[in-house]
């Protein structure tokens, strides 16, 4: 069976890396990889870490690209690769423009699509934007829907007949487990990271921040920055913010937060380094999907700067709280966690609602029509 995996952004690469490795190990599969290059620097970081090599690179990224321009370049580029490779199946991941356009290109050529991380739903077509629509669209053309959790399976079953849906766990937990294992077992590597990030102040509590959602552009990001400015007045915290390269994020954040003594605006971190920072964080403020999934496995409290989430499991488990983007709410919830150890301890209960690090093998088993036990949280 010839399986063509297509991905193009940082989170897709992190989450597809363990699956591509499992496909490579499977004798019944011929695995090829196409990167779209929807992201450039942030993709390259992940490809190098996980030793991923692309057979095709569509190189579509443009500075401050528009969604429609991107979509057009993706359709044309993916079509040429499908023509050349003639795969039996195309795997795409999640909810990006890469996933939607490449699923569309495969559908037009009547090539079956497998959707990794199927069935997440916020219930609001405008948030995350445009990802909620992308994910629904990819599910609607997929022959295999790999739902990470029982609740994503249930969301699919509310829309579609059974038979093409499997609960696999999320491959991000495969990637995280492998990375944590590497950080714990490779002492010289751990020493290198300690040295590289020697400026981190162990006497202050680390508040780790990420953000990039389109629905937060403009007022949302200005509010987030106002909240961070206020939190930065405390001298018992150190705020570390690896800033996404999207100019709609980068330019606002730099303008609003540069020069504050305990706010460290840094370049996007490689995954190994980011996991190292998550392990040390007292609290994480984010609008990222992947970080919401990783934090419960690390036992880290997360305040999600969004109004809705398509990942309800960690909210139900109590590790993640939705706080929107109002500065008062962000600062108020952060203060509770910083000032009340009992509240912090409640958030820190470790759990694995998103996976058991065996998702990739389950997906390969399904593709090879072998029996596989579904993921049970
Ligand atoms: C995309 C995905 C989003 C995902 C996010 C992860 C869509 C619609 N959105 O959003 O679902 O959560 O990636 O980060 O697919 N840039 C660089 N270098 C990079 C990466 C980005 O310079 O390595 C800049 C470029 O100017 C680029 C811009 O960021 O045009 C926006 O990138 P794009 O992929 O369109 O959007 P994201 O906001 O990253
Ligand atoms: N991440 C990273 N470096 C960073 C910030 C995040 O490697 O500087 C990782 C993070 O651990 C998670 C993924 O990138 O696995 C999330 O990516 P992003 O927030 O860009 O996208 P989303 O998950 O929201 O789609």
Short mmCIF file of C-alpha atoms and ligand atoms in Angstrom, two decimals:
data_model
loop_
_atom_site.label_atom_id
_atom_site.label_comp_id
_atom_site.label_asym_id
_atom_site.label_seq_id
_atom_site.Cartn_x
_atom_site.Cartn_y
_atom_site.Cartn_z
CA UNK A 1 0.00 0.00 0.00
CA UNK A 2 1.44 3.37 -1.01
CA UNK A 3 0.67 5.98 1.67
CA UNK A 4 1.41 9.64 0.96
CA UNK A 5 1.49 11.82 4.10
CA UNK A 6 1.07 15.55 3.47
CA UNK A 7 1.66 18.28 6.07
CA UNK A 8 3.04 21.78 6.22
CA UNK A 9 2.84 23.59 9.57
CA UNK A 10 4.67 23.19 12.88
CA UNK A 11 1.91 21.35 14.76
CA UNK A 12 1.17 19.03 11.84
CA UNK A 13 4.85 18.08 11.58
CA UNK A 14 5.10 17.36 15.33
CA UNK A 15 1.96 15.24 15.21
CA UNK A 16 2.75 13.44 11.92
CA UNK A 17 6.40 12.67 12.79
CA UNK A 18 5.66 9.60 14.96
CA UNK A 19 3.14 8.34 12.41
CA UNK A 20 5.61 8.66 9.53
CA UNK A 21 8.13 6.73 11.64
CA UNK A 22 5.54 3.98 12.27
CA UNK A 23 4.65 3.87 8.55
CA UNK A 24 8.35 3.51 7.68
CA UNK A 25 8.61 0.49 10.02
CA UNK A 26 5.61 -1.26 8.45
CA UNK A 27 6.65 -3.77 5.74
CA UNK A 28 3.25 -3.65 4.02
CA UNK A 29 3.45 0.11 3.50
CA UNK A 30 5.45 2.22 1.07
CA UNK A 31 5.59 5.64 2.75
CA UNK A 32 6.23 8.91 0.96
CA UNK A 33 6.12 12.39 2.46
CA UNK A 34 5.11 15.68 0.89
CA UNK A 35 5.63 18.88 2.88
CA UNK A 36 3.73 21.87 1.63
CA UNK A 37 5.98 24.39 3.37
CA UNK A 38 2.93 26.35 4.61
CA UNK A 39 5.40 27.16 7.39
CA UNK A 40 9.10 27.46 6.58
CA UNK A 41 11.38 28.09 9.59
CA UNK A 42 8.96 26.54 12.10
CA UNK A 43 8.59 23.43 9.93
CA UNK A 44 12.32 23.05 9.34
CA UNK A 45 12.93 23.01 13.12
CA UNK A 46 10.62 20.00 13.53
CA UNK A 47 11.81 18.12 10.43
CA UNK A 48 15.39 18.24 11.71
CA UNK A 49 14.50 17.15 15.26
CA UNK A 50 12.49 14.11 14.17
CA UNK A 51 14.80 13.20 11.31
CA UNK A 52 12.02 13.65 8.77
CA UNK A 53 12.85 13.89 5.09
CA UNK A 54 10.44 15.10 2.45
CA UNK A 55 10.13 13.47 -0.96
CA UNK A 56 8.33 16.61 -2.18
CA UNK A 57 8.33 20.20 -0.96
CA UNK A 58 5.69 22.54 -2.41
CA UNK A 59 7.37 25.59 -0.85
CA UNK A 60 4.10 27.56 -0.73
CA UNK A 61 4.77 30.00 2.15
CA UNK A 62 4.75 33.73 1.39
CA UNK A 63 5.24 36.56 3.89
CA UNK A 64 1.90 37.38 5.55
CA UNK A 65 0.13 35.01 3.16
CA UNK A 66 -3.61 35.25 2.52
CA UNK A 67 -5.73 32.17 3.07
CA UNK A 68 -7.02 32.19 -0.52
CA UNK A 69 -3.59 32.69 -2.10
CA UNK A 70 -2.26 29.87 0.08
CA UNK A 71 -5.18 27.58 -0.78
CA UNK A 72 -4.64 28.09 -4.53
CA UNK A 73 -0.91 27.33 -4.36
CA UNK A 74 -1.63 24.23 -2.26
CA UNK A 75 -4.23 22.79 -4.64
CA UNK A 76 -1.97 23.25 -7.67
CA UNK A 77 1.13 21.91 -5.91
CA UNK A 78 -0.59 18.91 -4.31
CA UNK A 79 -2.24 17.98 -7.59
CA UNK A 80 1.11 17.67 -9.36
CA UNK A 81 2.45 15.43 -6.56
CA UNK A 82 -0.67 13.23 -6.66
CA UNK A 83 -0.23 12.90 -10.42
CA UNK A 84 3.41 11.88 -10.01
CA UNK A 85 2.99 9.54 -7.02
CA UNK A 86 -0.44 7.95 -7.66
CA UNK A 87 -0.74 6.90 -3.98
CA UNK A 88 -3.35 4.43 -2.69
CA UNK A 89 -4.14 6.76 0.19
CA UNK A 90 -3.37 10.30 1.34
CA UNK A 91 -3.00 11.15 5.03
CA UNK A 92 -3.61 14.71 6.21
CA UNK A 93 -3.70 16.10 9.73
CA UNK A 94 -6.01 18.31 11.70
CA UNK A 95 -7.52 21.58 10.57
CA UNK A 96 -5.01 23.65 8.64
CA UNK A 97 -5.31 25.10 5.15
CA UNK A 98 -2.76 22.47 4.09
CA UNK A 99 -5.06 19.71 5.36
CA UNK A 100 -8.20 21.13 3.70
CA UNK A 101 -6.63 21.94 0.32
CA UNK A 102 -4.73 18.65 0.05
CA UNK A 103 -7.81 16.63 1.05
CA UNK A 104 -9.71 18.51 -1.66
CA UNK A 105 -6.98 17.77 -4.23
CA UNK A 106 -7.07 14.05 -3.34
CA UNK A 107 -10.88 14.00 -3.42
CA UNK A 108 -10.90 15.51 -6.90
CA UNK A 109 -8.64 12.66 -8.02
CA UNK A 110 -10.77 10.06 -6.18
CA UNK A 111 -7.83 9.09 -3.96
CA UNK A 112 -9.00 7.94 -0.50
CA UNK A 113 -8.14 10.30 2.37
CA UNK A 114 -7.26 9.36 5.96
CA UNK A 115 -7.82 12.15 8.49
CA UNK A 116 -5.54 12.12 11.51
CA UNK A 117 -7.08 14.03 14.43
CA UNK A 118 -10.64 13.86 13.12
CA UNK A 119 -13.83 14.93 14.86
CA UNK A 120 -12.75 17.86 17.04
CA UNK A 121 -15.55 20.43 17.11
CA UNK A 122 -15.89 23.81 18.80
CA UNK A 123 -19.45 24.14 17.51
CA UNK A 124 -18.67 27.69 16.28
CA UNK A 125 -17.79 27.92 12.58
CA UNK A 126 -15.99 31.25 13.21
CA UNK A 127 -13.72 29.99 15.99
CA UNK A 128 -11.13 28.70 15.53
CA UNK A 129 -11.12 30.49 12.18
CA UNK A 130 -10.88 29.04 9.58
CA UNK A 131 -9.91 25.77 11.26
CA UNK A 132 -13.38 24.64 12.40
CA UNK A 133 -14.58 24.62 8.78
CA UNK A 134 -11.37 23.00 7.54
CA UNK A 135 -11.73 20.13 9.98
CA UNK A 136 -15.40 19.55 9.16
CA UNK A 137 -14.60 19.59 5.46
CA UNK A 138 -11.73 17.08 5.75
CA UNK A 139 -13.93 14.74 7.80
CA UNK A 140 -16.61 14.91 5.14
CA UNK A 141 -14.27 13.59 2.38
CA UNK A 142 -12.35 11.05 4.51
CA UNK A 143 -12.45 7.27 4.14
CA UNK A 144 -10.66 6.81 7.49
CA UNK A 145 -11.39 9.14 10.42
CA UNK A 146 -8.84 8.75 13.22
CA UNK A 147 -10.57 10.33 16.21
CA UNK A 148 -8.15 11.03 19.06
CA UNK A 149 -10.67 10.65 21.88
CA UNK A 150 -14.09 9.16 22.59
CA UNK A 151 -15.67 12.62 22.52
CA UNK A 152 -14.27 13.35 19.04
CA UNK A 153 -15.67 9.96 17.96
CA UNK A 154 -19.06 10.92 19.40
CA UNK A 155 -18.98 14.24 17.51
CA UNK A 156 -18.37 12.30 14.29
CA UNK A 157 -21.10 9.78 15.05
CA UNK A 158 -23.56 12.67 15.46
CA UNK A 159 -22.85 13.61 11.82
CA UNK A 160 -21.88 10.39 10.02
CA UNK A 161 -22.67 6.68 9.88
CA UNK A 162 -20.35 4.37 11.87
CA UNK A 163 -17.75 2.15 10.19
CA UNK A 164 -15.01 4.59 9.18
CA UNK A 165 -14.18 5.99 12.64
CA UNK A 166 -11.47 4.69 15.02
CA UNK A 167 -10.45 6.08 18.43
CA UNK A 168 -6.66 6.11 18.33
CA UNK A 169 -5.45 8.68 20.87
CA UNK A 170 -3.66 11.79 19.67
CA UNK A 171 -0.26 11.32 18.02
CA UNK A 172 0.96 14.45 19.86
CA UNK A 173 1.27 12.28 22.96
CA UNK A 174 3.48 9.85 20.99
CA UNK A 175 5.71 12.81 20.06
CA UNK A 176 5.68 14.25 23.58
CA UNK A 177 6.48 10.91 25.26
CA UNK A 178 9.42 10.31 22.91
CA UNK A 179 10.73 13.83 23.56
CA UNK A 180 10.37 13.62 27.35
CA UNK A 181 12.13 10.25 27.29
CA UNK A 182 14.96 11.79 25.28
CA UNK A 183 15.31 14.73 27.67
CA UNK A 184 15.36 12.37 30.65
CA UNK A 185 17.76 9.79 29.25
CA UNK A 186 20.29 11.94 27.38
CA UNK A 187 22.33 13.74 30.05
CA UNK A 188 24.64 15.66 27.71
CA UNK A 189 21.55 16.92 25.85
CA UNK A 190 19.90 18.01 29.11
CA UNK A 191 23.12 19.81 30.08
CA UNK A 192 23.21 21.59 26.70
CA UNK A 193 19.66 22.84 27.21
CA UNK A 194 20.41 23.99 30.78
CA UNK A 195 23.34 25.97 29.43
CA UNK A 196 21.46 27.39 26.43
CA UNK A 197 18.68 28.65 28.69
CA UNK A 198 20.93 29.62 31.58
CA UNK A 199 19.17 33.03 31.75
CA UNK A 200 16.03 31.36 33.14
CA UNK A 201 15.68 32.54 36.73
CA UNK A 202 15.03 29.53 38.96
CA UNK A 203 13.95 31.83 41.84
CA UNK A 204 10.96 33.15 39.92
CA UNK A 205 7.94 31.22 38.74
CA UNK A 206 7.98 30.67 35.00
CA UNK A 207 4.91 31.80 33.07
CA UNK A 208 5.14 30.37 29.54
CA UNK A 209 3.07 32.10 26.84
CA UNK A 210 2.17 31.26 23.22
CA UNK A 211 -0.46 32.72 20.89
CA UNK A 212 -1.30 32.88 17.21
CA UNK A 213 -5.04 32.45 16.53
CA UNK A 214 -6.55 34.52 13.73
CA UNK A 215 -9.70 35.25 15.74
CA UNK A 216 -7.45 36.98 18.30
CA UNK A 217 -5.73 39.27 15.74
CA UNK A 218 -6.20 42.96 16.54
CA UNK A 219 -8.10 43.65 19.77
CA UNK A 220 -7.54 40.12 21.15
CA UNK A 221 -3.75 40.36 20.95
CA UNK A 222 -3.72 43.92 22.31
CA UNK A 223 -5.74 42.65 25.31
CA UNK A 224 -3.46 39.67 25.82
CA UNK A 225 -0.45 42.03 25.82
CA UNK A 226 -2.18 44.35 28.31
CA UNK A 227 -2.73 41.35 30.63
CA UNK A 228 0.91 40.29 30.31
CA UNK A 229 2.11 43.85 31.03
CA UNK A 230 0.11 43.80 34.24
CA UNK A 231 1.33 40.35 35.30
CA UNK A 232 4.89 41.45 34.55
CA UNK A 233 4.68 43.97 37.40
CA UNK A 234 4.97 41.09 39.85
CA UNK A 235 8.58 40.38 40.73
CA UNK A 236 7.89 36.74 41.61
CA UNK A 237 7.31 35.71 37.99
CA UNK A 238 9.35 35.49 34.81
CA UNK A 239 7.32 35.57 31.61
CA UNK A 240 8.79 33.68 28.63
CA UNK A 241 7.03 34.15 25.31
CA UNK A 242 8.32 32.44 22.14
CA UNK A 243 6.62 34.64 19.57
CA UNK A 244 4.98 33.08 16.48
CA UNK A 245 6.46 34.36 13.18
CA UNK A 246 3.12 35.52 11.76
CA UNK A 247 3.57 39.31 11.40
CA UNK A 248 0.02 39.90 12.68
CA UNK A 249 1.23 38.41 15.95
CA UNK A 250 4.90 39.24 15.96
CA UNK A 251 4.63 42.96 15.21
CA UNK A 252 1.92 43.63 17.81
CA UNK A 253 3.63 41.62 20.54
CA UNK A 254 7.02 43.27 19.91
CA UNK A 255 5.47 46.75 19.90
CA UNK A 256 3.52 46.17 23.13
CA UNK A 257 5.89 44.09 25.26
CA UNK A 258 9.48 44.85 24.26
CA UNK A 259 11.73 46.22 26.98
CA UNK A 260 9.85 44.97 30.06
CA UNK A 261 12.48 43.57 32.44
CA UNK A 262 10.81 40.26 33.25
CA UNK A 263 9.17 39.57 29.89
CA UNK A 264 11.39 37.55 27.56
CA UNK A 265 10.23 37.68 23.96
CA UNK A 266 12.16 34.98 22.12
CA UNK A 267 12.08 33.30 18.70
CA UNK A 268 9.90 30.20 18.25
CA UNK A 269 11.56 27.34 20.09
CA UNK A 270 12.43 23.95 18.64
CA UNK A 271 10.14 21.27 20.05
CA UNK A 272 12.80 19.81 22.35
CA UNK A 273 13.42 23.24 23.89
CA UNK A 274 9.71 24.02 24.13
CA UNK A 275 9.04 20.77 26.01
CA UNK A 276 11.95 21.68 28.32
CA UNK A 277 10.22 25.03 29.02
CA UNK A 278 6.81 23.40 29.54
CA UNK A 279 8.36 21.05 32.11
CA UNK A 280 9.64 24.07 34.04
CA UNK A 281 6.53 26.22 33.73
CA UNK A 282 4.45 27.08 36.79
CA UNK A 283 1.64 28.21 34.52
CA UNK A 284 1.01 28.27 30.75
CA UNK A 285 -1.03 30.94 28.96
CA UNK A 286 -1.87 29.96 25.40
CA UNK A 287 -4.37 29.80 22.56
CA UNK A 288 -2.61 26.79 20.99
CA UNK A 289 -4.40 23.52 20.38
CA UNK A 290 -1.37 21.28 20.80
CA UNK A 291 -0.29 22.86 24.07
CA UNK A 292 -3.76 22.19 25.54
CA UNK A 293 -3.23 18.51 24.72
CA UNK A 294 0.34 18.26 26.03
CA UNK A 295 -0.06 20.11 29.34
CA UNK A 296 -2.24 17.50 31.15
CA UNK A 297 0.37 14.80 30.48
CA UNK A 298 2.98 17.08 32.05
CA UNK A 299 0.67 18.07 34.91
CA UNK A 300 0.81 21.79 34.03
CA UNK A 301 -2.00 24.31 34.53
CA UNK A 302 -3.15 26.05 31.36
CA UNK A 303 -5.24 29.17 30.88
CA UNK A 304 -6.58 29.16 27.33
CA UNK A 305 -7.03 32.65 25.87
CA UNK A 306 -10.03 31.73 23.74
CA UNK A 307 -13.80 31.74 24.22
CA UNK A 308 -14.43 28.22 22.88
CA UNK A 309 -12.33 25.11 22.49
CA UNK A 310 -12.61 22.00 20.33
CA UNK A 311 -10.65 20.15 23.01
CA UNK A 312 -13.04 19.81 25.98
CA UNK A 313 -11.34 16.86 27.69
CA UNK A 314 -8.71 18.77 29.66
CA UNK A 315 -11.25 21.43 30.63
CA UNK A 316 -13.41 18.62 32.07
CA UNK A 317 -10.36 17.14 33.82
CA UNK A 318 -9.62 20.53 35.44
CA UNK A 319 -6.10 21.15 34.03
CA UNK A 320 -7.27 23.68 31.46
CA UNK A 321 -9.54 26.70 31.91
CA UNK A 322 -10.97 28.87 29.14
CA UNK A 323 -10.44 32.52 30.03
CA UNK A 324 -11.08 34.42 26.78
CA UNK A 325 -9.02 37.54 26.05
CA UNK A 326 -10.28 40.13 28.53
CA UNK A 327 -7.26 41.44 30.47
CA UNK A 328 -9.20 41.45 33.79
CA UNK A 329 -10.15 37.79 33.42
CA UNK A 330 -6.66 36.65 32.31
CA UNK A 331 -4.97 38.54 35.15
CA UNK A 332 -7.58 37.43 37.70
CA UNK A 333 -7.28 33.73 36.84
CA UNK A 334 -3.48 33.91 36.65
CA UNK A 335 -3.36 35.59 40.08
CA UNK A 336 -5.50 32.84 41.59
CA UNK A 337 -3.03 30.25 40.35
CA UNK A 338 -0.01 32.26 41.47
CA UNK A 339 -1.35 33.23 44.89
CA UNK A 340 -3.27 30.16 46.03
CA UNK A 341 -1.18 26.95 46.14
CA UNK A 342 -4.33 24.86 46.66
CA UNK A 343 -5.85 26.14 43.40
CA UNK A 344 -2.55 25.50 41.63
CA UNK A 345 -2.36 21.95 43.02
CA UNK A 346 -5.92 21.25 41.80
CA UNK A 347 -4.92 22.22 38.23
CA UNK A 348 -1.73 20.14 38.36
CA UNK A 349 -3.39 16.74 38.60
CA UNK A 350 -1.66 14.78 35.89
CA UNK A 351 -3.70 12.73 33.42
CA UNK A 352 -3.71 11.45 29.89
CA UNK A 353 -7.08 12.32 28.37
CA UNK A 354 -5.54 12.72 24.90
CA UNK A 355 -3.47 9.59 24.37
CA UNK A 356 -1.25 6.77 25.59
CA UNK A 357 1.65 7.21 23.11
CA UNK A 358 0.36 4.36 20.90
CA UNK A 359 -1.78 6.34 18.47
CA UNK A 360 0.56 6.05 15.47
CA UNK A 361 0.74 2.25 15.64
CA UNK A 362 -3.07 2.06 15.89
CA UNK A 363 -3.41 4.16 12.74
CA UNK A 364 -0.97 1.93 10.85
CA UNK A 365 -2.86 -1.17 12.05
CA UNK A 366 -6.16 0.25 10.80
CA UNK A 367 -4.63 1.11 7.39
CA UNK A 368 -3.25 -2.45 7.16
CA UNK A 369 -6.65 -3.87 8.15
CA UNK A 370 -5.29 -5.46 11.34
CA UNK A 371 -7.30 -5.60 14.53
CA UNK A 372 -6.38 -2.86 17.00
CA UNK A 373 -7.77 -2.08 20.44
CA UNK A 374 -9.08 1.48 20.57
CA UNK A 375 -7.63 4.11 22.92
CA UNK A 376 -9.46 4.30 26.23
CA UNK A 377 -8.50 7.35 28.35
C1 LIG B 1 -1.44 27.99 10.77
C2 LIG B 1 -2.76 27.22 10.80
C3 LIG B 1 -3.23 27.02 12.22
C4 LIG B 1 -2.15 26.42 13.08
C5 LIG B 1 -0.93 27.29 13.00
C6 LIG B 1 0.17 26.69 13.83
C7 LIG B 1 -4.25 27.64 8.91
C8 LIG B 1 -5.41 28.39 8.40
N1 LIG B 1 -3.82 27.95 10.13
O1 LIG B 1 -1.70 29.34 11.17
O2 LIG B 1 -4.35 26.14 12.21
O3 LIG B 1 -2.61 26.38 14.41
O4 LIG B 1 -0.51 27.38 11.63
O5 LIG B 1 1.20 27.57 14.05
O6 LIG B 1 -3.76 26.76 8.24
N2 LIG B 1 5.52 32.47 9.15
C9 LIG B 1 6.88 32.52 8.89
N3 LIG B 1 7.62 31.38 9.12
C10 LIG B 1 7.09 30.23 9.60
C11 LIG B 1 5.72 30.20 9.86
C12 LIG B 1 4.94 31.32 9.62
O7 LIG B 1 7.41 33.53 8.50
O8 LIG B 1 7.82 29.25 9.78
C13 LIG B 1 4.71 33.69 8.89
C14 LIG B 1 4.57 33.99 7.38
O9 LIG B 1 4.56 35.38 7.21
C15 LIG B 1 3.19 33.41 7.07
C16 LIG B 1 2.45 33.72 8.34
O10 LIG B 1 3.39 33.47 9.39
O11 LIG B 1 2.61 33.98 5.91
C17 LIG B 1 1.18 32.98 8.58
O12 LIG B 1 1.32 31.57 8.43
P1 LIG B 1 -0.01 30.67 8.17
O13 LIG B 1 0.42 29.24 8.08
O14 LIG B 1 -0.79 31.22 7.03
O15 LIG B 1 -0.87 30.91 9.45
P2 LIG B 1 -0.68 30.52 10.97
O16 LIG B 1 -1.24 31.66 11.74
O17 LIG B 1 0.71 30.07 11.25
N1 LIG B 2 5.66 24.52 20.10
C1 LIG B 2 7.02 24.53 19.77
N2 LIG B 2 7.73 25.70 19.90
C2 LIG B 2 7.16 26.85 20.33
C3 LIG B 2 5.78 26.85 20.64
C4 LIG B 2 5.06 25.67 20.50
O1 LIG B 2 7.58 23.48 19.39
O2 LIG B 2 7.86 27.86 20.44
C5 LIG B 2 4.90 23.26 19.92
C6 LIG B 2 3.92 22.88 21.02
O3 LIG B 2 4.54 22.07 22.01
C7 LIG B 2 2.83 22.12 20.27
C8 LIG B 2 2.85 22.76 18.91
O4 LIG B 2 4.08 23.46 18.79
O5 LIG B 2 3.16 20.75 20.09
C9 LIG B 2 1.69 23.71 18.78
O6 LIG B 2 1.85 24.51 17.68
P1 LIG B 2 1.02 25.84 17.44
O7 LIG B 2 0.70 26.48 18.74
O8 LIG B 2 1.79 26.59 16.42
O9 LIG B 2 -0.30 25.31 16.71
P2 LIG B 2 -1.69 24.68 17.22
O10 LIG B 2 -1.41 23.55 18.14
O11 LIG B 2 -2.47 25.78 17.86
O12 LIG B 2 -2.34 24.23 15.96
#
